[in-house]
Each structure stands twice: as structure tokens, then as C-alpha cells.
C-alpha positions as semicolon CSV with decimal commas, in nm:
position;residue;x (nm);y (nm);z (nm)
1;L;-1,790;-0,906;0,902
2;A;-1,901;-0,818;1,252
3;T;-1,555;-0,910;1,377
4;W;-1,389;-0,657;1,145
5;R;-1,594;-0,370;1,286
6;H;-1,450;-0,427;1,631
7;V;-1,087;-0,457;1,525
8;R;-0,884;-0,155;1,625
9;P;-0,603;-0,110;1,370
10;L;-0,255;-0,156;1,511
11;L;-0,115;0,093;1,258
12;G;-0,260;0,369;1,044
13;G;-0,193;0,625;0,775
14;D;0,082;0,799;0,972
15;D;0,269;0,469;0,985
16;L;0,234;0,426;0,608
17;R;0,369;0,778;0,552
18;A;0,661;0,691;0,781
19;L;0,738;0,403;0,543
20;G;0,766;0,659;0,264
21;L;0,428;0,600;0,100
22;K;0,221;0,882;-0,038
23;P;-0,149;0,894;0,052
24;G;-0,369;0,738;-0,212
25;P;-0,578;0,433;-0,299
26;R;-0,296;0,196;-0,199
27;F;-0,329;0,316;0,163
28;G;-0,675;0,165;0,195
29;A;-0,572;-0,162;0,036
30;L;-0,275;-0,199;0,269
31;L;-0,477;-0,111;0,578
32;R;-0,756;-0,354;0,482
33;G;-0,495;-0,624;0,430
34;L;-0,345;-0,549;0,768
35;T;-0,689;-0,568;0,930
36;A;-0,738;-0,911;0,771
37;E;-0,403;-1,019;0,916
38;Q;-0,513;-0,898;1,260
39;V;-0,847;-1,082;1,237
40;A;-0,663;-1,399;1,132
41;G;-0,428;-1,361;1,430
42;R;-0,114;-1,321;1,219
43;A;-0,050;-0,961;1,329
44;R;-0,096;-0,925;1,703
45;T;0,156;-0,654;1,787
46;R;0,260;-0,322;1,635
47;A;0,597;-0,478;1,548
48;Q;0,432;-0,766;1,358
49;A;0,201;-0,521;1,183
50;A;0,494;-0,296;1,088
51;R;0,686;-0,591;0,942
52;W;0,379;-0,698;0,741
53;L;0,329;-0,344;0,607
54;A;0,697;-0,294;0,527
55;A;0,707;-0,620;0,331
56;R;0,408;-0,519;0,120
57;A;0,484;-0,149;0,094
58;G;0,801;-0,213;-0,107
59;A;0,595;-0,277;-0,421
60;A;0,390;0,034;-0,352
61;R;0,704;0,249;-0,326
62;R;0,836;0,167;-0,673
63;P;0,892;0,488;-0,865
64;P;0,666;0,556;-1,161
65;P;0,807;0,447;-1,497
66;S;1,030;0,695;-1,675
67;R;0,926;0,858;-2,002
68;A;1,157;0,616;-2,189
69;E;0,999;0,315;-2,013
70;R;0,648;0,438;-2,093
71;S;0,747;0,499;-2,453
72;A;0,897;0,151;-2,483
73;R;0,566;0,006;-2,364
74;G;0,372;0,198;-2,627
75;H;0,227;0,466;-2,398
76;H;0,266;0,784;-2,600
77;H;0,059;1,027;-2,396
78;E;0,284;1,322;-2,474
79;R;0,206;1,315;-2,845
80;G;-0,060;1,540;-2,981
81;G;-0,320;1,436;-3,236
82;P;-0,429;1,095;-3,361
């Protein structure tokens, strides 16, 4: 853990926003994952870090399900009453 405290992130929130991500809980998860890659020596440059983030950010950029998709899954939040 001591090693993680001294790791300066190669990329940050601005870089995630540039990838089209909206700030939220996923930001922290991606940045922690990137820090782990840096500590392991698999992301040593900004270019390597950007490729790692871009590969993982694709799943985070999926649009939310449509009303029809939610309905098909049994999520009927729009209905009133029991």
C-alpha cells in the first residue's frame, strides 16, 4: 500500500471526460485500476495509460437502457401503485 501513495497518476478526471465519460462512481474505479496498472509496470507512459483507459471506458460509455429494454427486463418503475 505504501507504494500506491507515492504513485503520481499519469491521467486524471479531465482525461476521462475527454473520453466522453460523465463524472461518477465509475471514474474512481477506472482511476484505481489505472493506478494498479502503473504500480505493476504495465502503464508507464501517458499513451499506455490512455490506451488502457480507452479499452475499459467503452463499457462505461454504454447508453442507459431504453424504456422498452427496462420494461422487457421487468423493471416497471414508471407504474404507480402496487
